XYZ file of C-alpha atoms in Angstrom:
444
model
C 68.233 102.716 97.369
C 68.458 105.296 100.129
C 69.586 104.874 103.712
C 72.462 104.953 106.153
C 75.305 102.705 105.017
C 78.399 102.927 107.234
C 79.544 104.661 110.422
C 83.023 105.161 111.859
C 84.920 107.789 113.827
C 84.659 110.332 111.009
C 80.859 110.231 110.903
C 77.821 108.617 109.281
C 77.220 107.972 105.597
C 73.890 108.304 103.826
C 73.217 107.024 100.314
C 70.666 108.788 98.083
C 69.682 109.232 94.439
C 70.089 112.718 93.009
C 69.340 113.562 89.372
C 69.774 109.935 88.363
C 73.149 109.467 90.094
C 73.578 107.575 93.339
C 75.663 109.593 95.783
C 77.021 108.915 99.238
C 77.151 111.744 101.775
C 79.524 111.567 104.735
C 78.169 113.677 107.607
C 81.315 114.537 109.534
C 81.299 114.096 113.300
C 80.631 117.048 115.587
C 84.314 117.552 116.431
C 85.288 117.993 112.771
C 82.167 119.896 111.720
C 82.599 122.418 114.541
C 86.173 123.293 113.557
C 86.141 126.593 111.665
C 88.722 125.475 109.124
C 87.178 122.142 108.090
C 84.832 123.294 105.343
C 87.359 125.619 103.674
C 90.155 123.024 103.746
C 87.945 120.316 102.267
C 86.658 122.624 99.504
C 90.229 123.495 98.552
C 91.328 119.841 98.554
C 88.304 118.706 96.533
C 89.146 121.295 93.885
C 92.714 119.932 93.677
C 91.390 116.413 93.119
C 89.033 117.237 90.252
C 91.657 116.248 87.685
C 92.575 112.969 89.394
C 90.964 109.939 87.772
C 91.643 106.302 88.645
C 89.508 103.180 88.522
C 90.277 102.474 92.193
C 89.602 106.019 93.427
C 86.104 107.384 94.114
C 85.391 110.923 92.884
C 84.361 113.657 95.324
C 81.448 115.664 93.938
C 81.216 118.599 96.376
C 81.445 119.792 99.982
C 78.190 120.913 101.649
C 77.098 122.178 105.026
C 73.724 120.936 106.144
C 71.949 123.015 108.781
C 72.592 126.526 110.078
C 75.781 128.188 108.860
C 78.539 127.539 111.343
C 76.431 125.061 113.340
C 75.383 122.331 110.898
C 77.309 119.270 109.775
C 79.980 119.470 107.088
C 79.132 116.894 104.412
C 81.465 115.243 101.907
C 79.399 114.188 98.873
C 81.006 111.504 96.700
C 80.010 109.042 94.024
C 78.469 105.957 95.609
C 80.479 102.777 95.056
C 78.397 99.574 95.071
C 79.981 96.909 97.186
C 81.087 96.099 100.720
C 83.398 98.034 102.989
C 86.641 96.144 103.506
C 86.279 96.852 107.231
C 83.046 94.863 107.294
C 84.706 92.006 105.449
C 87.598 91.884 107.916
C 85.229 91.823 110.891
C 83.995 88.390 109.797
C 86.309 85.488 110.763
C 87.665 83.813 107.624
C 89.295 80.711 109.053
C 92.938 80.048 108.060
C 95.148 83.043 107.326
C 95.186 84.042 103.654
C 98.691 83.907 102.098
C 100.008 87.090 100.438
C 99.270 85.678 97.000
C 95.583 85.871 97.873
C 95.371 89.567 98.816
C 98.243 91.102 96.834
C 96.141 91.855 93.692
C 93.678 93.933 95.737
C 96.493 95.645 97.604
C 98.338 96.558 94.397
C 95.226 98.321 93.086
C 94.985 100.402 96.263
C 98.685 101.344 96.055
C 98.173 102.347 92.421
C 95.233 104.592 93.386
C 97.271 106.327 96.093
C 100.141 106.817 93.629
C 97.711 108.541 91.231
C 96.595 110.758 94.105
C 100.183 111.688 94.968
C 100.892 112.520 91.327
C 98.526 115.508 91.638
C 101.081 117.330 93.788
C 103.554 116.837 96.596
C 101.181 118.482 99.057
C 98.260 116.170 98.175
C 97.560 113.100 100.284
C 94.636 111.005 101.499
C 95.496 110.995 105.188
C 93.104 108.261 106.334
C 93.833 105.121 104.290
C 92.440 101.990 105.871
C 89.830 99.234 105.530
C 87.130 101.721 106.615
C 87.803 103.847 103.519
C 87.944 101.006 100.966
C 84.904 99.540 99.214
C 85.232 96.190 97.417
C 82.950 95.824 94.400
C 81.175 92.616 93.532
C 83.879 91.787 90.955
C 86.627 92.145 93.578
C 87.803 95.604 92.442
C 88.763 97.771 95.459
C 87.892 101.473 95.437
C 89.499 103.982 97.796
C 86.884 106.506 98.970
C 86.903 109.916 100.717
C 90.448 110.829 99.592
C 90.668 114.132 101.486
C 89.954 113.430 105.138
C 93.522 114.082 106.243
C 93.078 117.754 105.376
C 90.254 117.987 107.927
C 91.872 116.072 110.760
C 95.469 117.362 110.658
C 94.724 120.806 112.177
C 93.281 119.149 115.300
C 96.837 118.329 116.424
C 95.761 115.087 118.108
C 98.126 112.702 119.814
C 99.177 109.647 117.852
C 97.358 107.101 120.032
C 94.146 109.133 120.097
C 94.098 109.310 116.312
C 94.353 105.526 116.202
C 91.780 104.781 118.884
C 89.189 107.386 117.809
C 89.577 107.535 114.026
C 91.496 104.309 113.219
C 94.150 106.473 111.555
C 97.814 105.468 112.074
C 100.499 108.134 111.719
C 104.305 107.964 111.912
C 106.048 109.126 115.104
C 107.090 112.774 115.019
C 108.728 115.227 117.384
C 105.706 117.557 117.142
C 102.154 117.220 115.888
C 101.292 114.520 113.372
C 101.761 115.340 109.696
C 99.302 113.878 107.200
C 101.641 113.991 104.224
C 102.513 111.463 101.539
C 104.882 109.571 103.829
C 101.962 109.171 106.216
C 99.887 107.686 103.375
C 102.606 105.146 102.637
C 102.770 104.099 106.280
C 98.993 103.637 106.244
C 99.432 101.382 103.204
C 101.859 99.305 105.255
C 99.311 99.021 108.085
C 96.674 98.017 105.518
C 98.970 95.231 104.282
C 99.322 93.932 107.852
C 95.537 93.902 108.289
C 95.101 91.985 105.033
C 97.817 89.555 106.084
C 96.224 89.060 109.510
C 92.780 88.688 107.947
C 91.212 91.018 110.523
C 90.883 94.614 111.587
C 93.790 95.744 113.737
C 92.828 96.706 117.281
C 94.002 99.336 119.722
C 96.745 97.096 121.101
C 98.170 96.300 117.661
C 99.443 99.806 116.908
C 102.236 100.594 117.256
C 103.677 97.967 119.621
C 102.795 94.782 117.720
C 103.799 95.885 114.227
C 106.968 93.714 114.061
C 105.048 90.635 115.179
C 102.244 91.328 112.696
C 104.811 91.703 109.921
C 106.394 88.371 110.825
C 102.955 86.715 110.789
C 101.858 88.298 107.508
C 105.126 87.482 105.700
C 106.756 84.492 107.407
C 110.248 83.414 106.395
C 110.262 80.179 104.407
C 111.769 77.122 106.024
C 114.815 75.377 104.518
C 113.683 73.320 101.552
C 110.446 75.273 101.132
C 110.036 77.178 97.852
C 110.032 80.989 98.216
C 106.697 82.788 98.213
C 105.461 86.308 97.560
C 105.409 87.115 101.273
C 109.164 86.711 101.617
C 109.895 89.447 99.071
C 107.032 91.567 100.394
C 108.466 91.634 103.928
C 111.127 94.203 103.064
C 108.641 96.357 101.147
C 106.240 96.540 104.106
C 109.104 97.318 106.496
C 110.055 100.284 104.296
C 106.424 101.416 104.127
C 106.139 101.243 107.924
C 109.289 103.381 108.178
C 111.123 101.036 110.527
C 114.256 102.706 109.142
C 113.479 106.317 108.107
C 116.565 106.334 105.880
C 115.068 103.723 103.546
C 111.407 104.773 103.834
C 109.398 105.539 100.703
C 108.914 109.253 100.066
C 105.572 108.743 98.322
C 103.236 106.104 96.967
C 104.782 106.700 93.552
C 108.082 105.314 94.842
C 106.271 102.571 96.737
C 104.360 101.450 93.654
C 107.554 101.316 91.589
C 109.267 99.163 94.220
C 106.236 96.876 94.420
C 106.292 96.443 90.651
C 110.007 95.610 90.774
C 109.320 92.901 93.353
C 106.694 91.369 91.120
C 109.021 91.421 88.107
C 111.839 89.756 90.051
C 109.507 87.049 91.360
C 108.594 86.185 87.762
C 112.151 86.265 86.410
C 114.491 84.964 89.114
C 114.859 81.219 89.843
C 114.273 79.978 93.343
C 117.331 80.105 95.676
C 119.283 76.864 95.525
C 117.338 75.572 92.539
C 119.328 73.134 90.365
C 118.444 73.006 86.708
C 118.984 69.493 85.306
C 119.610 69.419 81.542
C 116.792 67.814 79.592
C 117.495 64.492 77.950
C 118.076 64.677 74.221
C 120.742 65.273 71.638
C 121.821 68.613 73.122
C 122.977 69.261 76.673
C 123.535 73.022 77.002
C 124.617 72.970 80.674
C 127.054 70.017 80.421
C 129.780 70.748 77.879
C 130.484 67.887 75.531
C 133.902 66.303 75.843
C 135.461 65.624 72.476
C 137.819 62.656 72.720
C 140.220 62.198 69.842
C 140.505 58.721 68.314
C 143.494 57.027 69.966
C 146.481 56.437 67.747
C 147.604 52.815 67.331
C 150.829 51.779 68.990
C 153.920 52.129 66.849
C 154.541 48.375 66.773
C 150.963 47.308 66.174
C 149.839 45.332 63.169
C 148.649 47.267 60.100
C 145.229 45.614 60.364
C 144.344 47.623 63.475
C 144.989 50.950 61.774
C 142.185 53.255 60.710
C 141.883 51.649 57.236
C 141.637 48.101 58.596
C 139.143 48.628 61.503
C 136.086 47.557 59.495
C 137.520 44.200 58.469
C 139.585 43.503 61.565
C 138.320 40.979 64.116
C 139.797 43.114 66.899
C 138.077 46.289 65.666
C 134.559 45.799 67.122
C 135.963 45.031 70.541
C 138.163 48.147 70.476
C 135.217 50.289 69.322
C 133.093 48.814 72.122
C 135.734 49.684 74.676
C 136.003 53.233 73.345
C 132.234 53.681 73.402
C 132.097 52.402 76.997
C 134.916 54.714 78.010
C 133.182 57.696 76.415
C 129.883 56.740 78.052
C 131.484 56.463 81.484
C 133.291 59.776 80.945
C 130.073 61.551 79.952
C 128.173 60.176 82.938
C 131.014 61.128 85.264
C 131.159 64.670 83.872
C 127.372 65.003 84.208
C 127.338 63.699 87.774
C 130.222 65.910 88.839
C 128.562 68.959 87.273
C 125.187 68.144 88.812
C 126.705 67.466 92.227
C 128.651 70.715 92.083
C 125.572 72.711 91.126
C 123.550 71.043 93.878
C 126.251 71.658 96.460
C 126.749 75.296 95.513
C 123.018 75.882 95.226
C 122.372 74.372 98.642
C 125.114 76.472 100.225
C 123.687 79.576 98.584
C 120.146 78.724 99.709
C 121.205 78.084 103.292
C 123.432 81.149 103.400
C 126.633 79.096 103.715
C 128.746 80.681 101.001
C 131.088 82.259 103.544
C 133.279 80.382 105.976
C 130.952 81.283 108.889
C 127.217 80.438 108.541
C 125.747 82.786 111.181
C 125.961 86.232 112.688
C 125.850 87.435 116.277
C 123.728 90.349 117.472
C 124.672 91.959 120.797
C 121.842 94.084 122.183
C 122.299 96.621 124.996
C 119.971 99.325 126.225
C 119.739 102.126 128.741
C 117.899 101.430 130.921
C 118.627 97.704 130.909
C 115.958 95.045 131.227
C 113.961 95.904 128.084
C 112.199 93.013 126.381
C 113.893 92.010 123.106
C 111.974 90.750 120.078
C 113.390 89.745 116.683
C 110.781 89.667 113.930
C 108.125 89.448 116.633
C 109.734 86.508 118.498
C 110.810 87.063 122.117
C 114.567 86.714 122.617
C 115.041 87.639 126.284
C 115.831 91.019 127.851
C 118.729 93.438 127.513
C 121.625 92.963 127.678
C 121.606 89.844 125.536
C 123.496 88.116 122.743
C 121.564 86.480 119.901
C 122.850 84.205 117.158
C 121.013 84.631 113.832
C 121.318 83.463 110.271
C 122.499 86.149 107.831
C 119.682 88.396 106.643
C 117.520 91.411 107.451
C 115.560 91.546 110.718
C 113.390 93.919 112.713
C 114.666 94.336 116.265
C 112.119 95.598 118.803
C 112.874 96.764 122.351
C 109.791 96.959 124.524
C 109.543 98.656 127.886
C 106.366 99.873 129.536
C 104.072 101.383 126.919
C 106.795 102.217 124.409
C 108.365 100.074 121.708
C 111.495 101.014 119.773
C 111.910 99.446 116.319
C 115.362 99.003 114.802
C 116.115 97.468 111.367
C 119.178 95.212 111.498
C 121.069 93.421 108.725
C 123.593 90.709 109.617
C 126.135 89.223 107.252
C 127.805 85.854 107.627
C 130.213 85.798 110.577
C 129.456 89.379 111.625
C 129.275 90.429 115.281
C 127.156 93.587 115.573
C 126.329 95.765 118.566
C 122.994 97.549 118.786
C 122.713 99.915 121.755
C 119.490 101.838 122.330
C 119.323 104.694 124.835
C 115.800 105.829 125.662
C 115.282 109.570 126.048
C 113.025 111.456 128.393
C 109.973 113.364 127.255
C 109.126 110.951 124.458
C 112.069 112.093 122.331
C 113.545 109.828 119.654
C 115.782 107.152 121.249
C 119.505 107.339 120.567
C 120.895 104.428 118.585
C 124.491 103.231 118.471
C 125.202 100.560 115.866
C 128.672 99.219 115.156
C 130.388 96.089 113.923
C 132.422 94.386 116.640
C 134.360 92.251 114.211
C 133.959 88.726 112.984
C 134.102 85.491 114.865
C 133.330 81.840 114.560
C 129.670 80.997 114.077
C 128.055 77.723 114.949
């Protein structure tokens, strides 16, 4: 079946049958086709990708130029993937938000495909990962298409917001022009996860200012008493992918895939926080040690008939044995209850973060200039300067002023008082951050 299939900022796609194979041709937009370097860069990148094979990665067949040399459109010819663009699927309202367990299998396949791409070489990246470049087959298998567009768009030197609004391509903040390297791919994977969690395409206002709020919505923290879910463990992974803290950011999709696999393994192996395992009823009780009580010796002045040899025939024997059995029964029950209560108490304290003497931490937030809006995991917490009491854990602190948002990863331990001071710089330079522990005090 021939015809136009999908259009976005990069251009229009036309599907056709050639020599028995269905191909899809992306006619790049005028801005990219007119650039003198586009064709050569794409030819070089396509040659690098010839050896890369993955079930979730579409193969690029060739790079053409249709029309007069130097004036026609540059065309990326790839294998046609039957299915629906993920972007089209996310444009349709789906009702209630899908929990991470629902979209994680698809997302893992995409991460695996990008990791295979990065394995070709450190200088190889996709550059434009997003719902517009993912096709979902009828069996639910995602396929990442057009894995070379970053090579064409990087030389344009566009501003970060223009790349997002015109091409739907998010890039990390940099001091100079945007770099479409492997770290950029990983950040785009993080943005993709937020879109899947939100169940919609992200709009112009979502990037970059609303990323902390979107993360909190996609991976909400579980409430006390609620069993943990995949989203809770995934929160930290997405924060690293989004490079909230450059020091802990993934260097490539290879590292990101390994960390994602570790999360999955831990979810399957580790018990839920605060979970109490009650020993099964039966002859063996592995978690409650048996108490061996020696047979009591008879008093020195007792009658011979109550000794060990006379218990069977003694009239007092059954009563004594009954008393001993009752004593042992009460002892066993008491030991079991004490053990179970102790495990429950310790488990509950561990689950609620109450192992230390102080159950909360205090975050003191200052900024220059003052009066910036403060958000913690997407929730508004006043303006600077301010003092916030939080439960121990990892958070994303956001300071918003005007059109700029500064993201700061913060980890609080029990009883800790921590100062975070952010000084905005002129000319769009990276803000200066001062983070120090002020000591420990009494939490509430």
